[in-house]
Amino acid sequence: ADRRGKFELASGGTLFLDEIGDMSLKTQAKVLRALQEQVIEPVGGHASVRVDVRVLAATNKDLPEEIRAGRFREDLFFRLNVIPLSVPPLRERGRDVLHLAGCFLEENRSRFGLGSLRLQRAVGLGQDVDQAVEVQGLRAHSPAPHACSCWG
Protein backbone atom coordinates (compact mmCIF):
# COMPACT_ATOMS: atom_id res chain seq x y z
CA ALA A 1 0.00 0.00 0.00
CA ASP A 2 1.15 3.54 -0.76
CA ARG A 3 1.80 5.15 2.65
CA ARG A 4 2.95 8.54 1.41
CA GLY A 5 1.29 11.56 2.96
CA LYS A 6 -0.44 14.48 1.27
CA PHE A 7 2.68 16.65 0.92
CA GLU A 8 4.72 13.80 -0.52
CA LEU A 9 1.96 12.82 -2.95
CA ALA A 10 1.57 16.45 -4.09
CA SER A 11 5.32 17.02 -4.54
CA GLY A 12 5.90 18.65 -7.91
CA GLY A 13 2.31 19.91 -7.96
CA THR A 14 -0.37 21.67 -5.94
CA LEU A 15 -1.89 20.70 -2.60
CA PHE A 16 -5.28 22.10 -1.53
CA LEU A 17 -5.70 22.47 2.24
CA ASP A 18 -9.37 23.01 3.04
CA GLU A 19 -10.53 24.57 6.31
CA ILE A 20 -7.01 25.50 7.35
CA GLY A 21 -8.48 27.59 10.18
CA ASP A 22 -9.59 24.38 11.92
CA MET A 23 -6.09 22.88 11.91
CA SER A 24 -4.50 22.23 15.32
CA LEU A 25 -1.46 24.30 16.33
CA LYS A 26 0.66 21.14 16.21
CA THR A 27 -0.37 20.43 12.62
CA GLN A 28 0.10 24.10 11.72
CA ALA A 29 3.74 23.80 12.87
CA LYS A 30 4.27 20.79 10.62
CA VAL A 31 2.71 22.54 7.63
CA LEU A 32 4.85 25.62 8.28
CA ARG A 33 8.02 23.50 8.34
CA ALA A 34 7.04 21.80 5.09
CA LEU A 35 6.51 25.20 3.47
CA GLN A 36 9.62 26.91 4.85
CA GLU A 37 12.15 24.11 4.62
CA GLN A 38 10.48 22.00 1.92
CA VAL A 39 11.08 18.97 4.13
CA ILE A 40 8.65 16.59 5.83
CA GLU A 41 9.08 13.82 8.36
CA PRO A 42 6.90 10.90 7.21
CA VAL A 43 5.00 9.09 9.96
CA GLY A 44 6.98 5.96 10.84
CA GLY A 45 9.82 7.09 8.58
CA HIS A 46 13.46 7.35 9.55
CA ALA A 47 14.57 10.02 7.10
CA SER A 48 13.34 13.44 6.04
CA VAL A 49 11.83 13.75 2.58
CA ARG A 50 12.23 16.82 0.36
CA VAL A 51 9.01 18.13 -1.17
CA ASP A 52 8.26 20.83 -3.71
CA VAL A 53 4.62 21.77 -3.24
CA ARG A 54 2.51 24.77 -4.17
CA VAL A 55 -0.23 25.17 -1.53
CA LEU A 56 -3.72 26.61 -1.89
CA ALA A 57 -5.54 27.01 1.41
CA ALA A 58 -9.13 27.88 2.24
CA THR A 59 -11.07 28.73 5.36
CA ASN A 60 -14.27 30.44 6.34
CA LYS A 61 -12.69 31.73 9.55
CA ASP A 62 -11.31 35.19 10.19
CA LEU A 63 -7.64 34.20 10.47
CA PRO A 64 -6.41 37.55 11.87
CA GLU A 65 -8.97 37.09 14.67
CA GLU A 66 -7.84 33.46 15.14
CA ILE A 67 -4.24 34.73 15.42
CA ARG A 68 -5.26 37.29 18.09
CA ALA A 69 -7.05 34.51 19.99
CA GLY A 70 -3.96 32.29 19.82
CA ARG A 71 -5.63 29.61 17.67
CA PHE A 72 -3.68 30.22 14.45
CA ARG A 73 0.03 30.80 13.87
CA GLU A 74 0.87 34.24 12.53
CA ASP A 75 3.97 32.94 10.72
CA LEU A 76 1.89 30.31 8.88
CA PHE A 77 -0.69 32.94 7.99
CA PHE A 78 1.94 35.14 6.35
CA ARG A 79 3.46 32.13 4.58
CA LEU A 80 0.05 31.18 3.11
CA ASN A 81 -1.35 34.68 2.53
CA VAL A 82 0.79 35.41 -0.55
CA ILE A 83 -2.10 35.99 -2.96
CA PRO A 84 -5.28 36.32 -0.89
CA LEU A 85 -8.58 35.73 -2.63
CA SER A 86 -11.72 36.64 -0.75
CA VAL A 87 -14.97 35.11 -2.02
CA PRO A 88 -18.14 36.54 -0.52
CA PRO A 89 -20.78 34.05 0.66
CA LEU A 90 -23.58 33.14 -1.76
CA ARG A 91 -26.11 35.07 0.36
CA GLU A 92 -24.30 38.22 -0.82
CA ARG A 93 -24.26 37.15 -4.49
CA GLY A 94 -27.88 36.67 -5.57
CA ARG A 95 -27.17 36.74 -9.31
CA ASP A 96 -24.46 34.10 -8.91
CA VAL A 97 -26.97 31.83 -7.18
CA LEU A 98 -29.30 32.05 -10.18
CA HIS A 99 -26.45 31.28 -12.57
CA LEU A 100 -25.26 28.33 -10.45
CA ALA A 101 -28.80 27.00 -10.13
CA GLY A 102 -29.20 27.11 -13.91
CA CYS A 103 -25.94 25.21 -14.42
CA PHE A 104 -26.83 22.54 -11.84
CA LEU A 105 -30.32 22.25 -13.32
CA GLU A 106 -28.94 21.61 -16.80
CA GLU A 107 -26.37 19.15 -15.46
CA ASN A 108 -29.05 17.13 -13.70
CA ARG A 109 -31.38 17.24 -16.68
CA SER A 110 -28.73 15.58 -18.80
CA ARG A 111 -27.61 13.20 -16.05
CA PHE A 112 -31.11 11.81 -15.50
CA GLY A 113 -32.16 11.92 -19.16
CA LEU A 114 -35.04 14.26 -18.47
CA GLY A 115 -36.68 16.78 -20.76
CA SER A 116 -36.81 20.44 -19.85
CA LEU A 117 -36.54 21.38 -16.21
CA ARG A 118 -37.10 24.65 -14.43
CA LEU A 119 -36.83 25.87 -10.88
CA GLN A 120 -40.23 25.81 -9.20
CA ARG A 121 -39.29 27.83 -6.15
CA ALA A 122 -36.38 29.88 -4.92
CA VAL A 123 -33.46 27.87 -3.65
CA GLY A 124 -32.75 28.56 0.02
CA LEU A 125 -29.36 30.24 0.32
CA GLY A 126 -28.51 28.14 3.35
CA GLN A 127 -28.87 24.92 1.34
CA ASP A 128 -26.38 23.19 -0.88
CA VAL A 129 -27.45 24.72 -4.21
CA ASP A 130 -26.70 21.76 -6.48
CA GLN A 131 -28.48 19.34 -4.13
CA ALA A 132 -31.52 21.60 -3.89
CA VAL A 133 -31.71 21.90 -7.69
CA GLU A 134 -31.35 18.14 -8.12
CA VAL A 135 -34.11 17.44 -5.61
CA GLN A 136 -36.41 20.07 -7.11
CA GLY A 137 -35.79 18.81 -10.64
CA LEU A 138 -36.53 15.22 -9.66
CA ARG A 139 -39.58 16.24 -7.65
CA ALA A 140 -40.95 18.07 -10.67
CA HIS A 141 -40.67 14.92 -12.79
CA SER A 142 -41.47 12.22 -10.25
CA PRO A 143 -44.31 9.92 -11.44
CA ALA A 144 -45.48 9.63 -7.82
CA PRO A 145 -45.04 13.03 -6.15
CA HIS A 146 -45.61 11.62 -2.66
CA ALA A 147 -43.38 8.57 -3.12
CA CYS A 148 -40.61 10.04 -0.95
CA SER A 149 -41.47 11.88 2.25
CA CYS A 150 -38.05 13.60 2.33
CA TRP A 151 -39.18 15.78 -0.60
CA GLY A 152 -41.84 17.35 1.56
PDB file of C-alpha atoms in Angstrom:
ATOM      1  CA  ALA A   1       0.000   0.000   0.000  1.00  0.00           C
ATOM      2  CA  ASP A   2       1.146   3.543  -0.759  1.00  0.00           C
ATOM      3  CA  ARG A   3       1.796   5.150   2.651  1.00  0.00           C
ATOM      4  CA  ARG A   4       2.945   8.535   1.410  1.00  0.00           C
ATOM      5  CA  GLY A   5       1.293  11.563   2.963  1.00  0.00           C
ATOM      6  CA  LYS A   6      -0.436  14.478   1.266  1.00  0.00           C
ATOM      7  CA  PHE A   7       2.681  16.647   0.917  1.00  0.00           C
ATOM      8  CA  GLU A   8       4.716  13.803  -0.523  1.00  0.00           C
ATOM      9  CA  LEU A   9       1.959  12.824  -2.954  1.00  0.00           C
ATOM     10  CA  ALA A  10       1.572  16.448  -4.086  1.00  0.00           C
ATOM     11  CA  SER A  11       5.320  17.017  -4.544  1.00  0.00           C
ATOM     12  CA  GLY A  12       5.896  18.650  -7.907  1.00  0.00           C
ATOM     13  CA  GLY A  13       2.310  19.909  -7.961  1.00  0.00           C
ATOM     14  CA  THR A  14      -0.369  21.672  -5.944  1.00  0.00           C
ATOM     15  CA  LEU A  15      -1.894  20.703  -2.596  1.00  0.00           C
ATOM     16  CA  PHE A  16      -5.282  22.103  -1.529  1.00  0.00           C
ATOM     17  CA  LEU A  17      -5.697  22.471   2.245  1.00  0.00           C
ATOM     18  CA  ASP A  18      -9.372  23.014   3.038  1.00  0.00           C
ATOM     19  CA  GLU A  19     -10.526  24.572   6.312  1.00  0.00           C
ATOM     20  CA  ILE A  20      -7.005  25.497   7.354  1.00  0.00           C
ATOM     21  CA  GLY A  21      -8.477  27.588  10.180  1.00  0.00           C
ATOM     22  CA  ASP A  22      -9.585  24.376  11.915  1.00  0.00           C
ATOM     23  CA  MET A  23      -6.089  22.879  11.913  1.00  0.00           C
ATOM     24  CA  SER A  24      -4.496  22.227  15.320  1.00  0.00           C
ATOM     25  CA  LEU A  25      -1.462  24.298  16.334  1.00  0.00           C
ATOM     26  CA  LYS A  26       0.663  21.143  16.208  1.00  0.00           C
ATOM     27  CA  THR A  27      -0.375  20.434  12.622  1.00  0.00           C
ATOM     28  CA  GLN A  28       0.104  24.096  11.724  1.00  0.00           C
ATOM     29  CA  ALA A  29       3.737  23.805  12.873  1.00  0.00           C
ATOM     30  CA  LYS A  30       4.267  20.789  10.618  1.00  0.00           C
ATOM     31  CA  VAL A  31       2.707  22.544   7.628  1.00  0.00           C
ATOM     32  CA  LEU A  32       4.848  25.618   8.280  1.00  0.00           C
ATOM     33  CA  ARG A  33       8.019  23.502   8.343  1.00  0.00           C
ATOM     34  CA  ALA A  34       7.038  21.802   5.095  1.00  0.00           C
ATOM     35  CA  LEU A  35       6.510  25.196   3.465  1.00  0.00           C
ATOM     36  CA  GLN A  36       9.619  26.906   4.855  1.00  0.00           C
ATOM     37  CA  GLU A  37      12.146  24.107   4.616  1.00  0.00           C
ATOM     38  CA  GLN A  38      10.480  22.000   1.918  1.00  0.00           C
ATOM     39  CA  VAL A  39      11.079  18.971   4.134  1.00  0.00           C
ATOM     40  CA  ILE A  40       8.647  16.593   5.827  1.00  0.00           C
ATOM     41  CA  GLU A  41       9.077  13.824   8.365  1.00  0.00           C
ATOM     42  CA  PRO A  42       6.899  10.899   7.210  1.00  0.00           C
ATOM     43  CA  VAL A  43       5.004   9.086   9.965  1.00  0.00           C
ATOM     44  CA  GLY A  44       6.983   5.961  10.835  1.00  0.00           C
ATOM     45  CA  GLY A  45       9.819   7.089   8.583  1.00  0.00           C
ATOM     46  CA  HIS A  46      13.464   7.346   9.554  1.00  0.00           C
ATOM     47  CA  ALA A  47      14.574  10.016   7.099  1.00  0.00           C
ATOM     48  CA  SER A  48      13.345  13.441   6.038  1.00  0.00           C
ATOM     49  CA  VAL A  49      11.833  13.754   2.584  1.00  0.00           C
ATOM     50  CA  ARG A  50      12.230  16.822   0.364  1.00  0.00           C
ATOM     51  CA  VAL A  51       9.007  18.125  -1.170  1.00  0.00           C
ATOM     52  CA  ASP A  52       8.264  20.832  -3.708  1.00  0.00           C
ATOM     53  CA  VAL A  53       4.615  21.768  -3.243  1.00  0.00           C
ATOM     54  CA  ARG A  54       2.507  24.769  -4.167  1.00  0.00           C
ATOM     55  CA  VAL A  55      -0.233  25.171  -1.535  1.00  0.00           C
ATOM     56  CA  LEU A  56      -3.719  26.612  -1.886  1.00  0.00           C
ATOM     57  CA  ALA A  57      -5.539  27.015   1.410  1.00  0.00           C
ATOM     58  CA  ALA A  58      -9.129  27.879   2.237  1.00  0.00           C
ATOM     59  CA  THR A  59     -11.071  28.726   5.356  1.00  0.00           C
ATOM     60  CA  ASN A  60     -14.275  30.442   6.336  1.00  0.00           C
ATOM     61  CA  LYS A  61     -12.689  31.728   9.546  1.00  0.00           C
ATOM     62  CA  ASP A  62     -11.308  35.192  10.186  1.00  0.00           C
ATOM     63  CA  LEU A  63      -7.638  34.202  10.469  1.00  0.00           C
ATOM     64  CA  PRO A  64      -6.413  37.545  11.868  1.00  0.00           C
ATOM     65  CA  GLU A  65      -8.973  37.085  14.668  1.00  0.00           C
ATOM     66  CA  GLU A  66      -7.837  33.460  15.137  1.00  0.00           C
ATOM     67  CA  ILE A  67      -4.237  34.731  15.423  1.00  0.00           C
ATOM     68  CA  ARG A  68      -5.260  37.290  18.089  1.00  0.00           C
ATOM     69  CA  ALA A  69      -7.054  34.507  19.989  1.00  0.00           C
ATOM     70  CA  GLY A  70      -3.963  32.285  19.817  1.00  0.00           C
ATOM     71  CA  ARG A  71      -5.630  29.611  17.669  1.00  0.00           C
ATOM     72  CA  PHE A  72      -3.681  30.221  14.452  1.00  0.00           C
ATOM     73  CA  ARG A  73       0.028  30.802  13.871  1.00  0.00           C
ATOM     74  CA  GLU A  74       0.866  34.242  12.526  1.00  0.00           C
ATOM     75  CA  ASP A  75       3.965  32.942  10.718  1.00  0.00           C
ATOM     76  CA  LEU A  76       1.894  30.311   8.885  1.00  0.00           C
ATOM     77  CA  PHE A  77      -0.694  32.941   7.987  1.00  0.00           C
ATOM     78  CA  PHE A  78       1.942  35.135   6.346  1.00  0.00           C
ATOM     79  CA  ARG A  79       3.462  32.127   4.576  1.00  0.00           C
ATOM     80  CA  LEU A  80       0.051  31.183   3.114  1.00  0.00           C
ATOM     81  CA  ASN A  81      -1.351  34.677   2.530  1.00  0.00           C
ATOM     82  CA  VAL A  82       0.788  35.412  -0.546  1.00  0.00           C
ATOM     83  CA  ILE A  83      -2.096  35.990  -2.958  1.00  0.00           C
ATOM     84  CA  PRO A  84      -5.279  36.320  -0.888  1.00  0.00           C
ATOM     85  CA  LEU A  85      -8.580  35.730  -2.631  1.00  0.00           C
ATOM     86  CA  SER A  86     -11.722  36.637  -0.755  1.00  0.00           C
ATOM     87  CA  VAL A  87     -14.965  35.106  -2.024  1.00  0.00           C
ATOM     88  CA  PRO A  88     -18.144  36.541  -0.515  1.00  0.00           C
ATOM     89  CA  PRO A  89     -20.781  34.048   0.662  1.00  0.00           C
ATOM     90  CA  LEU A  90     -23.582  33.136  -1.758  1.00  0.00           C
ATOM     91  CA  ARG A  91     -26.106  35.067   0.357  1.00  0.00           C
ATOM     92  CA  GLU A  92     -24.304  38.219  -0.824  1.00  0.00           C
ATOM     93  CA  ARG A  93     -24.257  37.147  -4.491  1.00  0.00           C
ATOM     94  CA  GLY A  94     -27.878  36.669  -5.566  1.00  0.00           C
ATOM     95  CA  ARG A  95     -27.170  36.736  -9.315  1.00  0.00           C
ATOM     96  CA  ASP A  96     -24.460  34.101  -8.909  1.00  0.00           C
ATOM     97  CA  VAL A  97     -26.972  31.835  -7.180  1.00  0.00           C
ATOM     98  CA  LEU A  98     -29.302  32.051 -10.178  1.00  0.00           C
ATOM     99  CA  HIS A  99     -26.446  31.282 -12.568  1.00  0.00           C
ATOM    100  CA  LEU A 100     -25.261  28.327 -10.453  1.00  0.00           C
ATOM    101  CA  ALA A 101     -28.804  26.997 -10.126  1.00  0.00           C
ATOM    102  CA  GLY A 102     -29.202  27.111 -13.913  1.00  0.00           C
ATOM    103  CA  CYS A 103     -25.936  25.207 -14.417  1.00  0.00           C
ATOM    104  CA  PHE A 104     -26.832  22.544 -11.843  1.00  0.00           C
ATOM    105  CA  LEU A 105     -30.318  22.249 -13.319  1.00  0.00           C
ATOM    106  CA  GLU A 106     -28.942  21.614 -16.804  1.00  0.00           C
ATOM    107  CA  GLU A 107     -26.367  19.148 -15.459  1.00  0.00           C
ATOM    108  CA  ASN A 108     -29.052  17.130 -13.696  1.00  0.00           C
ATOM    109  CA  ARG A 109     -31.383  17.239 -16.681  1.00  0.00           C
ATOM    110  CA  SER A 110     -28.728  15.575 -18.798  1.00  0.00           C
ATOM    111  CA  ARG A 111     -27.606  13.200 -16.054  1.00  0.00           C
ATOM    112  CA  PHE A 112     -31.106  11.814 -15.500  1.00  0.00           C
ATOM    113  CA  GLY A 113     -32.157  11.918 -19.162  1.00  0.00           C
ATOM    114  CA  LEU A 114     -35.044  14.257 -18.468  1.00  0.00           C
ATOM    115  CA  GLY A 115     -36.675  16.778 -20.755  1.00  0.00           C
ATOM    116  CA  SER A 116     -36.811  20.435 -19.852  1.00  0.00           C
ATOM    117  CA  LEU A 117     -36.543  21.384 -16.206  1.00  0.00           C
ATOM    118  CA  ARG A 118     -37.098  24.654 -14.428  1.00  0.00           C
ATOM    119  CA  LEU A 119     -36.834  25.866 -10.878  1.00  0.00           C
ATOM    120  CA  GLN A 120     -40.232  25.809  -9.199  1.00  0.00           C
ATOM    121  CA  ARG A 121     -39.289  27.827  -6.145  1.00  0.00           C
ATOM    122  CA  ALA A 122     -36.378  29.881  -4.921  1.00  0.00           C
ATOM    123  CA  VAL A 123     -33.456  27.872  -3.650  1.00  0.00           C
ATOM    124  CA  GLY A 124     -32.753  28.559   0.025  1.00  0.00           C
ATOM    125  CA  LEU A 125     -29.360  30.236   0.323  1.00  0.00           C
ATOM    126  CA  GLY A 126     -28.511  28.144   3.353  1.00  0.00           C
ATOM    127  CA  GLN A 127     -28.874  24.917   1.343  1.00  0.00           C
ATOM    128  CA  ASP A 128     -26.384  23.187  -0.878  1.00  0.00           C
ATOM    129  CA  VAL A 129     -27.447  24.718  -4.208  1.00  0.00           C
ATOM    130  CA  ASP A 130     -26.703  21.757  -6.478  1.00  0.00           C
ATOM    131  CA  GLN A 131     -28.485  19.335  -4.131  1.00  0.00           C
ATOM    132  CA  ALA A 132     -31.517  21.597  -3.892  1.00  0.00           C
ATOM    133  CA  VAL A 133     -31.714  21.897  -7.686  1.00  0.00           C
ATOM    134  CA  GLU A 134     -31.351  18.135  -8.122  1.00  0.00           C
ATOM    135  CA  VAL A 135     -34.113  17.442  -5.611  1.00  0.00           C
ATOM    136  CA  GLN A 136     -36.415  20.073  -7.114  1.00  0.00           C
ATOM    137  CA  GLY A 137     -35.794  18.809 -10.637  1.00  0.00           C
ATOM    138  CA  LEU A 138     -36.529  15.224  -9.658  1.00  0.00           C
ATOM    139  CA  ARG A 139     -39.577  16.245  -7.649  1.00  0.00           C
ATOM    140  CA  ALA A 140     -40.949  18.073 -10.668  1.00  0.00           C
ATOM    141  CA  HIS A 141     -40.674  14.924 -12.792  1.00  0.00           C
ATOM    142  CA  SER A 142     -41.474  12.220 -10.250  1.00  0.00           C
ATOM    143  CA  PRO A 143     -44.307   9.923 -11.444  1.00  0.00           C
ATOM    144  CA  ALA A 144     -45.481   9.634  -7.821  1.00  0.00           C
ATOM    145  CA  PRO A 145     -45.043  13.033  -6.149  1.00  0.00           C
ATOM    146  CA  HIS A 146     -45.608  11.621  -2.664  1.00  0.00           C
ATOM    147  CA  ALA A 147     -43.375   8.573  -3.118  1.00  0.00           C
ATOM    148  CA  CYS A 148     -40.610  10.041  -0.950  1.00  0.00           C
ATOM    149  CA  SER A 149     -41.467  11.878   2.252  1.00  0.00           C
ATOM    150  CA  CYS A 150     -38.052  13.597   2.328  1.00  0.00           C
ATOM    151  CA  TRP A 151     -39.180  15.776  -0.600  1.00  0.00           C
ATOM    152  CA  GLY A 152     -41.844  17.351   1.558  1.00  0.00           C
TER     153      GLY A 152
END
